[in-house]
PDB file of N, CA and C in Angstrom:
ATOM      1  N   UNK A   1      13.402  13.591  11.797  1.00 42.00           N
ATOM      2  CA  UNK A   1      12.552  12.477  11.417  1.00 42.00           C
ATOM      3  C   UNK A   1      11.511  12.981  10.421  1.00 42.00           C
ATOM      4  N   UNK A   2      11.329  12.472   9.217  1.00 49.00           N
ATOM      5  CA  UNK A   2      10.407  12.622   8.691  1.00 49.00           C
ATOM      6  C   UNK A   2       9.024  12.032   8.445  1.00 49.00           C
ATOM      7  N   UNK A   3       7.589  12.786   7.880  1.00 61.00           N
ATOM      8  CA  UNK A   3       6.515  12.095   7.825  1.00 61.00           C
ATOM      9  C   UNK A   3       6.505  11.023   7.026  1.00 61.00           C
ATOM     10  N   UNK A   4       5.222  10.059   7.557  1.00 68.00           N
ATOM     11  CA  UNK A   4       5.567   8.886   6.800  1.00 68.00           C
ATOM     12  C   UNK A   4       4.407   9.290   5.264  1.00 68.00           C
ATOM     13  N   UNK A   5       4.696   8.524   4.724  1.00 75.00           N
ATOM     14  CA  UNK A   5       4.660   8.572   3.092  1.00 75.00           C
ATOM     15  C   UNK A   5       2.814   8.650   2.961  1.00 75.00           C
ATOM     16  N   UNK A   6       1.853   9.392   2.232  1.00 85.00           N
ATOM     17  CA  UNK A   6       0.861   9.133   2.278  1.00 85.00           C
ATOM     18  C   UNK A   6       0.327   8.095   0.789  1.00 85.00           C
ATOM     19  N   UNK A   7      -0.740   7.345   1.098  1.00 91.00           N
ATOM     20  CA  UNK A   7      -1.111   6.681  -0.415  1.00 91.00           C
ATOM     21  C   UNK A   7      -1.451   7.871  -1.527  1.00 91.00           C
ATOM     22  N   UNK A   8      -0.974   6.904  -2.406  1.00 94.00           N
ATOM     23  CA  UNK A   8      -1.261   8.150  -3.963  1.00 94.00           C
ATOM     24  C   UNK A   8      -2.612   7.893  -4.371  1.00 94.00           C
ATOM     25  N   UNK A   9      -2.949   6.491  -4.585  1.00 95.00           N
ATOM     26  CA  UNK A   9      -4.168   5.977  -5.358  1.00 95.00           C
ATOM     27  C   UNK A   9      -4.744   4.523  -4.083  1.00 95.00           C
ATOM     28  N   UNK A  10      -6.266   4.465  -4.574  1.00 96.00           N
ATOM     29  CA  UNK A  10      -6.972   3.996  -3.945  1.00 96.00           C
ATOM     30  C   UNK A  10      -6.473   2.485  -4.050  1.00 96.00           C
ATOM     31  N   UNK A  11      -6.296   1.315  -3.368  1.00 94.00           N
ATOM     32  CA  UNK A  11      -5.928   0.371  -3.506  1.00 94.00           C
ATOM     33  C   UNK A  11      -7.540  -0.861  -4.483  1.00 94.00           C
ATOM     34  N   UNK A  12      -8.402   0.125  -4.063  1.00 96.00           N
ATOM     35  CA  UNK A  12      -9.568  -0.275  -4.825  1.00 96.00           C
ATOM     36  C   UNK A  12     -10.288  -0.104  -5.896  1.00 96.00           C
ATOM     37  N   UNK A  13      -9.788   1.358  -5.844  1.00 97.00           N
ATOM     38  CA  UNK A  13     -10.437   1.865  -7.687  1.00 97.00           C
ATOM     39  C   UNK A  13      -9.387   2.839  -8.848  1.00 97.00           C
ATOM     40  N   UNK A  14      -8.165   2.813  -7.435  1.00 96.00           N
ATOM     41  CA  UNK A  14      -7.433   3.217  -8.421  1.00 96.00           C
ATOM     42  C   UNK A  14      -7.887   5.182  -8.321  1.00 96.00           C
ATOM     43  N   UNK A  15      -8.886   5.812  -7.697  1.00 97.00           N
ATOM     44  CA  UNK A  15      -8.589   7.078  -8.006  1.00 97.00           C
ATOM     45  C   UNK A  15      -7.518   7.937  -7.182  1.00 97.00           C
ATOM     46  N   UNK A  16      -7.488   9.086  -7.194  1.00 96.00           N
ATOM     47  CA  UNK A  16      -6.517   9.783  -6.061  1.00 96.00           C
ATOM     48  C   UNK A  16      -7.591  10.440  -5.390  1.00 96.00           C
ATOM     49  N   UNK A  17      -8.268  10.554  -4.941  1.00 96.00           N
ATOM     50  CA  UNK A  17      -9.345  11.239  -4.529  1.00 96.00           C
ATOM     51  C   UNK A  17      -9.208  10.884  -2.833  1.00 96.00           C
ATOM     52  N   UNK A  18      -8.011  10.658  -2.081  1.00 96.00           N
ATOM     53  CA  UNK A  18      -7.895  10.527  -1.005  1.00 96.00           C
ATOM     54  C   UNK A  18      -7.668  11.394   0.317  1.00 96.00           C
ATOM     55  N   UNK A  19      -8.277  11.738   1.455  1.00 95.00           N
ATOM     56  CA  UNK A  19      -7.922  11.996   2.351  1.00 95.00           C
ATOM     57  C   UNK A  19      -8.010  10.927   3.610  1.00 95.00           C
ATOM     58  N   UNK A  20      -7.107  11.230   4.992  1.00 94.00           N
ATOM     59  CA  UNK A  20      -7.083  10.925   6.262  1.00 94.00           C
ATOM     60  C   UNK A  20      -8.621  10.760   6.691  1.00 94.00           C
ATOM     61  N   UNK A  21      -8.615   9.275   7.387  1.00 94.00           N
ATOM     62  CA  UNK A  21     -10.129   9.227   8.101  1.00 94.00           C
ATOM     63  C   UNK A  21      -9.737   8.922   9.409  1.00 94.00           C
ATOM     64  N   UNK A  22     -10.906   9.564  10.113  1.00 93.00           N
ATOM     65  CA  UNK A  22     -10.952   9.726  11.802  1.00 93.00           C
ATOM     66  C   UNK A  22     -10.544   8.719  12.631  1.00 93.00           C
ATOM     67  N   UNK A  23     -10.875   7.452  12.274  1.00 89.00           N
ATOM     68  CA  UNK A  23     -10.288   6.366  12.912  1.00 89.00           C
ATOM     69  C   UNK A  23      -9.307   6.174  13.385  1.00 89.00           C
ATOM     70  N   UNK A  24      -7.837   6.671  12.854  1.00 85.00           N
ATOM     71  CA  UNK A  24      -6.499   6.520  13.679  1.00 85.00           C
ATOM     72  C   UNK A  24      -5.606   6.172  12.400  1.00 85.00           C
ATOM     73  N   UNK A  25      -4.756   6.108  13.169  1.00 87.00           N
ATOM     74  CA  UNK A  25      -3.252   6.533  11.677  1.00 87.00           C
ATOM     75  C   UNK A  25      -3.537   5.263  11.121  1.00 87.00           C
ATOM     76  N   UNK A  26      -2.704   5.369   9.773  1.00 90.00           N
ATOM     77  CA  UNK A  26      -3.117   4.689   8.370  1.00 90.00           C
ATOM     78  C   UNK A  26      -4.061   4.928   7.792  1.00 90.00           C
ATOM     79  N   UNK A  27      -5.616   5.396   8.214  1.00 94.00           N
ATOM     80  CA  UNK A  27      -6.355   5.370   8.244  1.00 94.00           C
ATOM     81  C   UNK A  27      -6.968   6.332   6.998  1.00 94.00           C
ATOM     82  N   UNK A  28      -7.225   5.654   5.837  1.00 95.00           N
ATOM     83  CA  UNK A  28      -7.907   6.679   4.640  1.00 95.00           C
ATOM     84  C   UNK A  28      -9.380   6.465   3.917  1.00 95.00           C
ATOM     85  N   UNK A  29      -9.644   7.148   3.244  1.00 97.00           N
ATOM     86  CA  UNK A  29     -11.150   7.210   2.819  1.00 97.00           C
ATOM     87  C   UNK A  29     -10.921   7.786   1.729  1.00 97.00           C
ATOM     88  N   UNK A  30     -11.691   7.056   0.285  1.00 97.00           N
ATOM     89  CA  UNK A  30     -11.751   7.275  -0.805  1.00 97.00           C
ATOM     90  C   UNK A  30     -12.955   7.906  -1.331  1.00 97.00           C
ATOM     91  N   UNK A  31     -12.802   9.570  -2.004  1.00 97.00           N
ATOM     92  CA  UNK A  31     -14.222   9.594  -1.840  1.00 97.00           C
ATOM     93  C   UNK A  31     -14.896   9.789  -3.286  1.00 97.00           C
ATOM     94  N   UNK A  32     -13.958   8.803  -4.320  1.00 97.00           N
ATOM     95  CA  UNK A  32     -14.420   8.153  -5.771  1.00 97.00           C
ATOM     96  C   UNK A  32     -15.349   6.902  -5.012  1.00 97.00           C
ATOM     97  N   UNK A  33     -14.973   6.022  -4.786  1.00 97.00           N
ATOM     98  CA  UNK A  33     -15.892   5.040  -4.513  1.00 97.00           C
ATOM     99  C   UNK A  33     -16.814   4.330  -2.922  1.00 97.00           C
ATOM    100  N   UNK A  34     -16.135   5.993  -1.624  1.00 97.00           N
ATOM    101  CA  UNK A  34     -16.823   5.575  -0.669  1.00 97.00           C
ATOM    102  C   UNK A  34     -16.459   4.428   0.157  1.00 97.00           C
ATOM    103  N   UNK A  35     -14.997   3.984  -0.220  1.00 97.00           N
ATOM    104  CA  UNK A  35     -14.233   2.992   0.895  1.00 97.00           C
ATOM    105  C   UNK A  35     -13.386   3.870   1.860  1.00 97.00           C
ATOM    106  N   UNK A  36     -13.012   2.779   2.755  1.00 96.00           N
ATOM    107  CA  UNK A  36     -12.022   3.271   4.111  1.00 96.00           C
ATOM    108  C   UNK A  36     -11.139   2.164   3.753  1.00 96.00           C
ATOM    109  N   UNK A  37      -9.877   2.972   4.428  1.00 95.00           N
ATOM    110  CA  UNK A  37      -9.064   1.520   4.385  1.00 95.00           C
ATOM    111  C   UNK A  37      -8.140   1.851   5.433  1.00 95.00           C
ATOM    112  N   UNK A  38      -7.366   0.718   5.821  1.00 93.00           N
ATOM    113  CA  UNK A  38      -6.080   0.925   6.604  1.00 93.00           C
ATOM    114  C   UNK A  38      -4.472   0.391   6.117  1.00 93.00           C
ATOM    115  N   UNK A  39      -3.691   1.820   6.107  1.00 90.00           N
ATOM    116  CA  UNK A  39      -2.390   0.915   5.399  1.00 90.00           C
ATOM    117  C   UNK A  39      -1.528   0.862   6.899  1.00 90.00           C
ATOM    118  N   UNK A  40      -1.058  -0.738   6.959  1.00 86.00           N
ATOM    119  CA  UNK A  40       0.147  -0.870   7.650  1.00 86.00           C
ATOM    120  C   UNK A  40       1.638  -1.907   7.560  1.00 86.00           C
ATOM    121  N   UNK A  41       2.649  -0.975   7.920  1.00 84.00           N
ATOM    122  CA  UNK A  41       3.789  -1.464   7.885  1.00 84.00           C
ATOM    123  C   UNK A  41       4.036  -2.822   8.874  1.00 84.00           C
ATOM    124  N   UNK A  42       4.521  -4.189   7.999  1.00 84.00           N
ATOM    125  CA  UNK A  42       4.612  -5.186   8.683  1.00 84.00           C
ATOM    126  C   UNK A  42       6.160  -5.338   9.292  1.00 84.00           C
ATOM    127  N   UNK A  43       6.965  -4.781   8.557  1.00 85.00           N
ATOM    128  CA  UNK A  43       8.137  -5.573   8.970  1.00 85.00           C
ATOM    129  C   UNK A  43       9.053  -6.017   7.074  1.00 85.00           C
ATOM    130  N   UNK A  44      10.435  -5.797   7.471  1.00 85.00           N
ATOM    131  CA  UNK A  44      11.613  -5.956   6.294  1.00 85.00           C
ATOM    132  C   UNK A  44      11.291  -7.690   6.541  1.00 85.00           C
ATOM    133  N   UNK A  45      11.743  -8.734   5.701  1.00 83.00           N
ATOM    134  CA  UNK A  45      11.605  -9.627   5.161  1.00 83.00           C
ATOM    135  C   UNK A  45      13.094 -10.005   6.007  1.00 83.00           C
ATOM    136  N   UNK A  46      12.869 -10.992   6.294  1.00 85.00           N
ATOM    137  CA  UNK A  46      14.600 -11.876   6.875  1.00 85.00           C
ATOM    138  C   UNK A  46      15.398 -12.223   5.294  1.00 85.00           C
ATOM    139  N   UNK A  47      14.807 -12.850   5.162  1.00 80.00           N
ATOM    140  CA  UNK A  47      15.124 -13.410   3.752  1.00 80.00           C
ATOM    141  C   UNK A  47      15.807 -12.699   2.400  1.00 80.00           C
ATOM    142  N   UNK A  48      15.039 -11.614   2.440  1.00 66.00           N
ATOM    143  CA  UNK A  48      15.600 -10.478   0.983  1.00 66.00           C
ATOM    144  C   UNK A  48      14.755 -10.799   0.137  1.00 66.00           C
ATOM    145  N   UNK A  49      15.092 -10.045  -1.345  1.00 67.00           N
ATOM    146  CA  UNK A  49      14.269  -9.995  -2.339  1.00 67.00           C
ATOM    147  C   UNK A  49      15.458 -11.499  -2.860  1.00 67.00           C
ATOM    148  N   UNK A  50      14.423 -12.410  -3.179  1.00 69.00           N
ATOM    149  CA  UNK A  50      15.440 -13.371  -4.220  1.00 69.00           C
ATOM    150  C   UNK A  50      15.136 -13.517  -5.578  1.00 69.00           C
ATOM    151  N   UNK A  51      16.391 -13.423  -6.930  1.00 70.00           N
ATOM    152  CA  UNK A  51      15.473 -13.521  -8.012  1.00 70.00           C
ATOM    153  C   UNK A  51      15.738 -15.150  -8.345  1.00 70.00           C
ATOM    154  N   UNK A  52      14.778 -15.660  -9.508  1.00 67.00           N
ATOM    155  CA  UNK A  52      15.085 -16.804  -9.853  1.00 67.00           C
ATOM    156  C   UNK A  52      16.416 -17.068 -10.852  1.00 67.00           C
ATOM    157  N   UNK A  53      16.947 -18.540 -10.677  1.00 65.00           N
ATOM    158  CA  UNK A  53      18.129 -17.752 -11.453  1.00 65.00           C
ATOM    159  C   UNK A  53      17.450 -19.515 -12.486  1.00 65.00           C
ATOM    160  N   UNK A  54      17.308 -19.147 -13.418  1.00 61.00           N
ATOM    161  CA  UNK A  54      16.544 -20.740 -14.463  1.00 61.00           C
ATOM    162  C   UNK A  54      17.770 -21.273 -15.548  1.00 61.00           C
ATOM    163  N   UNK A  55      19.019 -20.612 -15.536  1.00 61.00           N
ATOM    164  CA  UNK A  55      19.723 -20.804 -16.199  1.00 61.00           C
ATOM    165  C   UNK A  55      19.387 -22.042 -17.332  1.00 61.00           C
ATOM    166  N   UNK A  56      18.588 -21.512 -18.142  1.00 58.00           N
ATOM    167  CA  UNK A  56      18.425 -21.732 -19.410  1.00 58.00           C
ATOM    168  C   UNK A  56      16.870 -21.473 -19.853  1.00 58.00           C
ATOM    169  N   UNK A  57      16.245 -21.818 -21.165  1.00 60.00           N
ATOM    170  CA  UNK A  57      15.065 -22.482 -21.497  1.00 60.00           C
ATOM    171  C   UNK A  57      14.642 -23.153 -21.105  1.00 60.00           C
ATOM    172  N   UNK A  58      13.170 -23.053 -20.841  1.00 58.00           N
ATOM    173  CA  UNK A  58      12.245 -23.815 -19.957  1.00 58.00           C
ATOM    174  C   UNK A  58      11.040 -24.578 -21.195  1.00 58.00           C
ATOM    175  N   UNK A  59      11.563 -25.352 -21.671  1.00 55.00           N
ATOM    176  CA  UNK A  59      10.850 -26.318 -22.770  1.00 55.00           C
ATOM    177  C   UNK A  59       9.855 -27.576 -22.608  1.00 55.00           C
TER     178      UNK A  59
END
């Protein structure tokens, strides 16, 4: 089993300046702009990715 994936960039300012915060898993702290955040996995979609299909010009 492997680890799960860590964030690259801040969902707020955009830096990488991230480590793990004490609070509990997901759990990160940016320390460009001094946020916390939490990332979590909801769940695959029933549905799928659908694309539009417009078969033609939209005038």
């Amino acid at each position: 089993m492997s680890e799960r994936a860590a964030p690259f960039h801040c969902p707020y300012c955009g830096d990488e300046d991230l480590r793990p915060n004490e609070t509990g898993h997901g759990a990160w702290e940016c320390g460009a702009c001094n946020r916390a955040f939490q990332l979590k996995f909801l769940g695959l979609l029933s549905r799928g990715l659908q694309q539009a299909d417009d078969g033609g010009d939209r005038t």
